[in-house]
PDB file of C-alpha atoms in Angstrom:
ATOM      1  CA  MET Y   1     -14.325 -22.603  34.090  1.00  0.00           C
ATOM      2  CA  VAL Y   2     -11.180 -24.347  32.847  1.00  0.00           C
ATOM      3  CA  TYR Y   3     -12.439 -24.195  29.246  1.00  0.00           C
ATOM      4  CA  ASN Y   4     -13.028 -20.452  29.593  1.00  0.00           C
ATOM      5  CA  LEU Y   5      -9.409 -20.039  30.656  1.00  0.00           C
ATOM      6  CA  TYR Y   6      -8.265 -22.128  27.672  1.00  0.00           C
ATOM      7  CA  HIS Y   7     -10.232 -19.875  25.358  1.00  0.00           C
ATOM      8  CA  LEU Y   8      -8.698 -16.725  26.792  1.00  0.00           C
ATOM      9  CA  VAL Y   9      -5.147 -18.107  26.786  1.00  0.00           C
ATOM     10  CA  PHE Y  10      -5.561 -19.430  23.225  1.00  0.00           C
ATOM     11  CA  THR Y  11      -6.916 -16.090  22.040  1.00  0.00           C
ATOM     12  CA  LEU Y  12      -4.067 -14.104  23.590  1.00  0.00           C
ATOM     13  CA  PHE Y  13      -1.517 -16.634  22.317  1.00  0.00           C
ATOM     14  CA  CYS Y  14      -2.916 -16.395  18.781  1.00  0.00           C
ATOM     15  CA  PHE Y  15      -2.773 -12.617  18.947  1.00  0.00           C
ATOM     16  CA  MET Y  16       0.886 -12.780  20.053  1.00  0.00           C
ATOM     17  CA  VAL Y  17       1.568 -15.122  17.107  1.00  0.00           C
ATOM     18  CA  ASN Y  18      -0.151 -12.554  14.876  1.00  0.00           C
ATOM     19  CA  VAL Y  19       2.228  -9.809  16.067  1.00  0.00           C
ATOM     20  CA  LEU Y  20       5.335 -12.010  16.029  1.00  0.00           C
ATOM     21  CA  VAL Y  21       4.716 -13.297  12.490  1.00  0.00           C
ATOM     22  CA  GLN Y  22       4.078  -9.747  11.264  1.00  0.00           C
ATOM     23  CA  VAL Y  23       7.331  -8.461  12.754  1.00  0.00           C
ATOM     24  CA  ILE Y  24       9.363 -11.404  11.422  1.00  0.00           C
ATOM     25  CA  ALA Y  25       7.778 -11.179   7.959  1.00  0.00           C
ATOM     26  CA  LYS Y  26       8.535  -7.465   7.702  1.00  0.00           C
ATOM     27  CA  ARG Y  27      12.093  -7.703   9.000  1.00  0.00           C
ATOM     28  CA  ARG Y  28      13.045 -10.810   7.004  1.00  0.00           C
ATOM     29  CA  SER Y  29      11.787  -9.666   3.618  1.00  0.00           C
ATOM     30  CA  ARG Y  30      12.141  -6.175   2.234  1.00  0.00           C
ATOM     31  CA  SER Y  31       9.823  -7.114  -0.638  1.00  0.00           C
ATOM     32  CA  ILE Y  32       6.846  -7.514   1.726  1.00  0.00           C
ATOM     33  CA  SER Y  33       5.034  -4.244   2.357  1.00  0.00           C
ATOM     34  CA  LEU Y  34       4.036  -3.249   5.863  1.00  0.00           C
ATOM     35  CA  LEU Y  35       0.363  -3.798   5.046  1.00  0.00           C
ATOM     36  CA  ASN Y  36       1.026  -7.264   3.613  1.00  0.00           C
ATOM     37  CA  SER Y  37       3.096  -8.235   6.661  1.00  0.00           C
ATOM     38  CA  VAL Y  38       0.179  -7.206   8.898  1.00  0.00           C
ATOM     39  CA  PHE Y  39      -2.173  -9.381   6.816  1.00  0.00           C
ATOM     40  CA  ILE Y  40       0.245 -12.331   6.907  1.00  0.00           C
ATOM     41  CA  GLY Y  41       0.461 -12.041  10.693  1.00  0.00           C
ATOM     42  CA  PHE Y  42      -3.301 -11.672  11.060  1.00  0.00           C
ATOM     43  CA  PHE Y  43      -4.170 -14.685   8.906  1.00  0.00           C
ATOM     44  CA  THR Y  44      -1.516 -16.842  10.595  1.00  0.00           C
ATOM     45  CA  GLY Y  45      -2.866 -15.949  14.043  1.00  0.00           C
ATOM     46  CA  PHE Y  46      -6.455 -16.379  12.841  1.00  0.00           C
ATOM     47  CA  PHE Y  47      -5.714 -19.831  11.356  1.00  0.00           C
ATOM     48  CA  LEU Y  48      -4.089 -20.899  14.627  1.00  0.00           C
ATOM     49  CA  PHE Y  49      -7.086 -19.493  16.522  1.00  0.00           C
ATOM     50  CA  ILE Y  50      -9.510 -21.594  14.440  1.00  0.00           C
ATOM     51  CA  VAL Y  51      -7.392 -24.741  14.936  1.00  0.00           C
ATOM     52  CA  LEU Y  52      -7.083 -24.311  18.720  1.00  0.00           C
ATOM     53  CA  GLU Y  53     -10.722 -23.332  19.209  1.00  0.00           C
ATOM     54  CA  GLY Y  54     -11.762 -26.246  17.010  1.00  0.00           C
ATOM     55  CA  MET Y  55      -9.802 -28.652  19.209  1.00  0.00           C
ATOM     56  CA  VAL Y  56     -11.463 -27.279  22.342  1.00  0.00           C
ATOM     57  CA  TYR Y  57     -14.872 -27.604  20.667  1.00  0.00           C
ATOM     58  CA  ILE Y  58     -14.233 -31.202  19.560  1.00  0.00           C
ATOM     59  CA  TYR Y  59     -13.157 -32.305  23.049  1.00  0.00           C
ATOM     60  CA  SER Y  60     -15.799 -30.301  24.895  1.00  0.00           C
ATOM     61  CA  PHE Y  61     -18.823 -31.823  26.567  1.00  0.00           C
ATOM     62  CA  ARG Y  62     -20.876 -28.617  26.474  1.00  0.00           C
ATOM     63  CA  LYS Y  63     -21.057 -27.648  22.808  1.00  0.00           C
ATOM     64  CA  GLY Y  64     -23.491 -24.759  23.320  1.00  0.00           C
ATOM     65  CA  ASP Y  65     -21.203 -22.998  25.781  1.00  0.00           C
ATOM     66  CA  GLU Y  66     -18.258 -23.476  23.444  1.00  0.00           C
ATOM     67  CA  VAL Y  67     -20.039 -21.745  20.569  1.00  0.00           C
ATOM     68  CA  LEU Y  68     -20.678 -18.738  22.806  1.00  0.00           C
ATOM     69  CA  ASN Y  69     -17.055 -18.745  24.006  1.00  0.00           C
ATOM     70  CA  LEU Y  70     -15.901 -18.997  20.401  1.00  0.00           C
ATOM     71  CA  PHE Y  71     -17.955 -15.925  19.485  1.00  0.00           C
ATOM     72  CA  TYR Y  72     -16.637 -13.846  22.396  1.00  0.00           C
ATOM     73  CA  ASN Y  73     -13.039 -14.853  21.816  1.00  0.00           C
ATOM     74  CA  LEU Y  74     -13.323 -14.311  18.082  1.00  0.00           C
ATOM     75  CA  LEU Y  75     -14.532 -10.798  18.842  1.00  0.00           C
ATOM     76  CA  LEU Y  76     -11.590 -10.366  21.248  1.00  0.00           C
ATOM     77  CA  PHE Y  77      -9.081 -11.622  18.660  1.00  0.00           C
ATOM     78  CA  PHE Y  78     -10.503  -9.342  15.956  1.00  0.00           C
ATOM     79  CA  SER Y  79     -10.530  -6.378  18.345  1.00  0.00           C
ATOM     80  CA  LEU Y  80      -6.917  -6.927  19.398  1.00  0.00           C
ATOM     81  CA  SER Y  81      -5.865  -7.373  15.767  1.00  0.00           C
ATOM     82  CA  TYR Y  82      -7.811  -4.285  14.710  1.00  0.00           C
ATOM     83  CA  ASN Y  83      -6.124  -2.197  17.394  1.00  0.00           C
ATOM     84  CA  TYR Y  84      -2.704  -3.590  16.500  1.00  0.00           C
ATOM     85  CA  PHE Y  85      -3.280  -2.745  12.824  1.00  0.00           C
ATOM     86  CA  HIS Y  86      -4.056   0.848  13.728  1.00  0.00           C
ATOM     87  CA  PHE Y  87      -1.140   1.026  16.155  1.00  0.00           C
ATOM     88  CA  VAL Y  88       1.217  -0.030  13.347  1.00  0.00           C
ATOM     89  CA  ASN Y  89      -0.544   2.265  10.888  1.00  0.00           C
ATOM     90  CA  LEU Y  90      -0.302   5.235  13.263  1.00  0.00           C
ATOM     91  CA  GLY Y  91       3.470   5.092  13.339  1.00  0.00           C
ATOM     92  CA  GLU Y  92       3.668   4.652   9.583  1.00  0.00           C
ATOM     93  CA  THR Y  93       1.277   7.234   8.209  1.00  0.00           C
ATOM     94  CA  ALA Y  94      -0.014   9.681  10.792  1.00  0.00           C
ATOM     95  CA  ARG Y  95       1.294  13.133   9.939  1.00  0.00           C
ATOM     96  CA  ARG Y  96       1.301  14.285  13.526  1.00  0.00           C
ATOM     97  CA  ALA Y  97       3.491  11.356  14.620  1.00  0.00           C
ATOM     98  CA  ARG Y  98       5.788  11.801  11.611  1.00  0.00           C
ATOM     99  CA  ILE Y  99       6.164  15.541  12.209  1.00  0.00           C
ATOM    100  CA  LEU Y 100       7.014  14.946  15.880  1.00  0.00           C
ATOM    101  CA  THR Y 101       9.554  12.281  14.909  1.00  0.00           C
ATOM    102  CA  GLU Y 102      11.193  14.546  12.340  1.00  0.00           C
ATOM    103  CA  ILE Y 103      11.393  17.441  14.806  1.00  0.00           C
ATOM    104  CA  TYR Y 104      12.877  15.103  17.417  1.00  0.00           C
ATOM    105  CA  GLU Y 105      15.461  13.731  14.961  1.00  0.00           C
ATOM    106  CA  SER Y 106      16.521  17.135  13.592  1.00  0.00           C
ATOM    107  CA  LYS Y 107      19.541  18.676  15.303  1.00  0.00           C
ATOM    108  CA  GLY Y 108      18.540  22.327  15.061  1.00  0.00           C
ATOM    109  CA  GLY Y 109      14.772  21.910  15.056  1.00  0.00           C
ATOM    110  CA  LEU Y 110      12.465  22.522  12.095  1.00  0.00           C
ATOM    111  CA  SER Y 111      11.020  25.844  11.051  1.00  0.00           C
ATOM    112  CA  GLU Y 112       7.342  26.200  10.209  1.00  0.00           C
ATOM    113  CA  ARG Y 113       8.336  26.774   6.591  1.00  0.00           C
ATOM    114  CA  GLY Y 114      10.412  23.572   6.631  1.00  0.00           C
ATOM    115  CA  ILE Y 115       7.475  21.584   7.971  1.00  0.00           C
ATOM    116  CA  LEU Y 116       5.055  23.105   5.438  1.00  0.00           C
ATOM    117  CA  THR Y 117       7.503  22.346   2.621  1.00  0.00           C
ATOM    118  CA  ARG Y 118       7.755  18.695   3.687  1.00  0.00           C
ATOM    119  CA  TYR Y 119       4.025  18.299   4.243  1.00  0.00           C
ATOM    120  CA  ASN Y 120       2.607  20.126   1.241  1.00  0.00           C
ATOM    121  CA  ALA Y 121      -0.959  18.806   0.826  1.00  0.00           C
ATOM    122  CA  HIS Y 122      -0.676  18.787  -2.976  1.00  0.00           C
ATOM    123  CA  LYS Y 123       2.486  16.658  -2.860  1.00  0.00           C
ATOM    124  CA  ILE Y 124       1.003  14.284  -0.282  1.00  0.00           C
ATOM    125  CA  VAL Y 125      -2.171  13.709  -2.305  1.00  0.00           C
ATOM    126  CA  LYS Y 126      -0.158  13.275  -5.500  1.00  0.00           C
ATOM    127  CA  LYS Y 127       2.092  10.657  -3.833  1.00  0.00           C
ATOM    128  CA  ARG Y 128      -0.933   8.765  -2.522  1.00  0.00           C
ATOM    129  CA  VAL Y 129      -2.648   8.812  -5.914  1.00  0.00           C
ATOM    130  CA  VAL Y 130       0.546   7.533  -7.580  1.00  0.00           C
ATOM    131  CA  ARG Y 131       0.774   4.754  -4.984  1.00  0.00           C
ATOM    132  CA  LEU Y 132      -2.896   3.821  -5.480  1.00  0.00           C
ATOM    133  CA  LEU Y 133      -2.371   3.722  -9.258  1.00  0.00           C
ATOM    134  CA  ARG Y 134       0.824   1.664  -8.943  1.00  0.00           C
ATOM    135  CA  HIS Y 135      -0.928  -0.941  -6.800  1.00  0.00           C
ATOM    136  CA  GLY Y 136      -3.972  -1.025  -9.071  1.00  0.00           C
ATOM    137  CA  GLN Y 137      -6.335   0.147  -6.344  1.00  0.00           C
ATOM    138  CA  ILE Y 138      -7.502   2.960  -8.626  1.00  0.00           C
ATOM    139  CA  VAL Y 139      -7.374   3.382 -12.406  1.00  0.00           C
ATOM    140  CA  PHE Y 140      -7.346   6.520 -14.545  1.00  0.00           C
ATOM    141  CA  ARG Y 141      -9.613   6.611 -17.595  1.00  0.00           C
ATOM    142  CA  ASP Y 142     -11.748   9.208 -19.325  1.00  0.00           C
ATOM    143  CA  ASN Y 143      -9.934  11.923 -17.364  1.00  0.00           C
ATOM    144  CA  ALA Y 144     -11.146  10.591 -13.996  1.00  0.00           C
ATOM    145  CA  TYR Y 145     -10.107   8.102 -11.296  1.00  0.00           C
ATOM    146  CA  PHE Y 146     -12.125   4.937 -10.651  1.00  0.00           C
ATOM    147  CA  ILE Y 147     -11.839   2.014  -8.254  1.00  0.00           C
ATOM    148  CA  GLY Y 148      -9.509  -0.670  -9.612  1.00  0.00           C
ATOM    149  CA  LYS Y 149      -8.888  -3.669  -7.386  1.00  0.00           C
ATOM    150  CA  PRO Y 150     -11.649  -3.623  -4.772  1.00  0.00           C
ATOM    151  CA  PHE Y 151      -9.503  -5.072  -1.964  1.00  0.00           C
ATOM    152  CA  MET Y 152      -9.038  -1.810  -0.047  1.00  0.00           C
ATOM    153  CA  ILE Y 153     -12.733  -0.973  -0.358  1.00  0.00           C
ATOM    154  CA  ILE Y 154     -13.560  -4.391   1.089  1.00  0.00           C
ATOM    155  CA  ALA Y 155     -10.969  -3.904   3.858  1.00  0.00           C
ATOM    156  CA  SER Y 156     -12.354  -0.430   4.542  1.00  0.00           C
ATOM    157  CA  ASN Y 157     -15.878  -1.819   4.817  1.00  0.00           C
ATOM    158  CA  VAL Y 158     -14.660  -4.510   7.237  1.00  0.00           C
ATOM    159  CA  VAL Y 159     -13.007  -1.799   9.363  1.00  0.00           C
ATOM    160  CA  MET Y 160     -16.197   0.287   9.289  1.00  0.00           C
ATOM    161  CA  PHE Y 161     -18.217  -2.790  10.296  1.00  0.00           C
ATOM    162  CA  MET Y 162     -15.824  -3.513  13.193  1.00  0.00           C
ATOM    163  CA  LYS Y 163     -16.105   0.117  14.334  1.00  0.00           C
ATOM    164  CA  PHE Y 164     -19.870  -0.185  14.221  1.00  0.00           C
ATOM    165  CA  ILE Y 165     -19.812  -3.471  16.181  1.00  0.00           C
ATOM    166  CA  ILE Y 166     -17.318  -2.246  18.777  1.00  0.00           C
ATOM    167  CA  LEU Y 167     -18.240   1.434  19.062  1.00  0.00           C
ATOM    168  CA  GLY Y 168     -21.912   1.214  18.141  1.00  0.00           C
ATOM    169  CA  MET Y 169     -22.004   3.977  15.542  1.00  0.00           C
ATOM    170  CA  ASN Y 170     -20.552   5.158  12.284  1.00  0.00           C
ATOM    171  CA  PHE Y 171     -18.155   7.984  13.214  1.00  0.00           C
ATOM    172  CA  GLU Y 172     -17.179   8.809   9.616  1.00  0.00           C
ATOM    173  CA  PHE Y 173     -20.838   9.351   8.745  1.00  0.00           C
ATOM    174  CA  LEU Y 174     -21.321  11.639  11.753  1.00  0.00           C
ATOM    175  CA  ALA Y 175     -18.165  13.597  10.919  1.00  0.00           C
ATOM    176  CA  LYS Y 176     -19.374  14.185   7.347  1.00  0.00           C
ATOM    177  CA  LYS Y 177     -22.695  15.451   8.681  1.00  0.00           C
ATOM    178  CA  GLY Y 178     -20.935  17.849  11.089  1.00  0.00           C
ATOM    179  CA  LYS Y 179     -22.351  16.121  14.184  1.00  0.00           C
ATOM    180  CA  LEU Y 180     -19.062  15.000  15.648  1.00  0.00           C
TER     181      LEU Y 180
END
């Protein structure tokens, strides 16, 4: 029972370290992107998680139970980190949240035309493509775009896998098929 409490406390502590390191990294260095600060926080919290769980495992008398606890708490840590990533991402990129923020911050409100001018789909896609090119995530050759650095594809697949593990189905696949 006491070891179970250690696992839970360690997991929550490591998640708090994850968040704290991300916030400090982003605020201390303007050269670190938001995404990189999230990764720095995640890997710091994850490293601490492995160290603390390893210590509990080494000093435990019931190794089998500890492996099961490690699995459950690893899933908890990943789930908390996954949700935190999307919480941060929501405030940064979600159009709905950005539109609401801009309307709130404008003194005289925003007209529909003003909103449509700011959120022109062509401009948004062009900005994203430029950003993807600049970071090497896509490349342009033979008059077409191709995957460059595969990091985001790998990260996307990890996210899809976590959704499948946690939610039990592939929502993007269902949405493409018109079943969602």
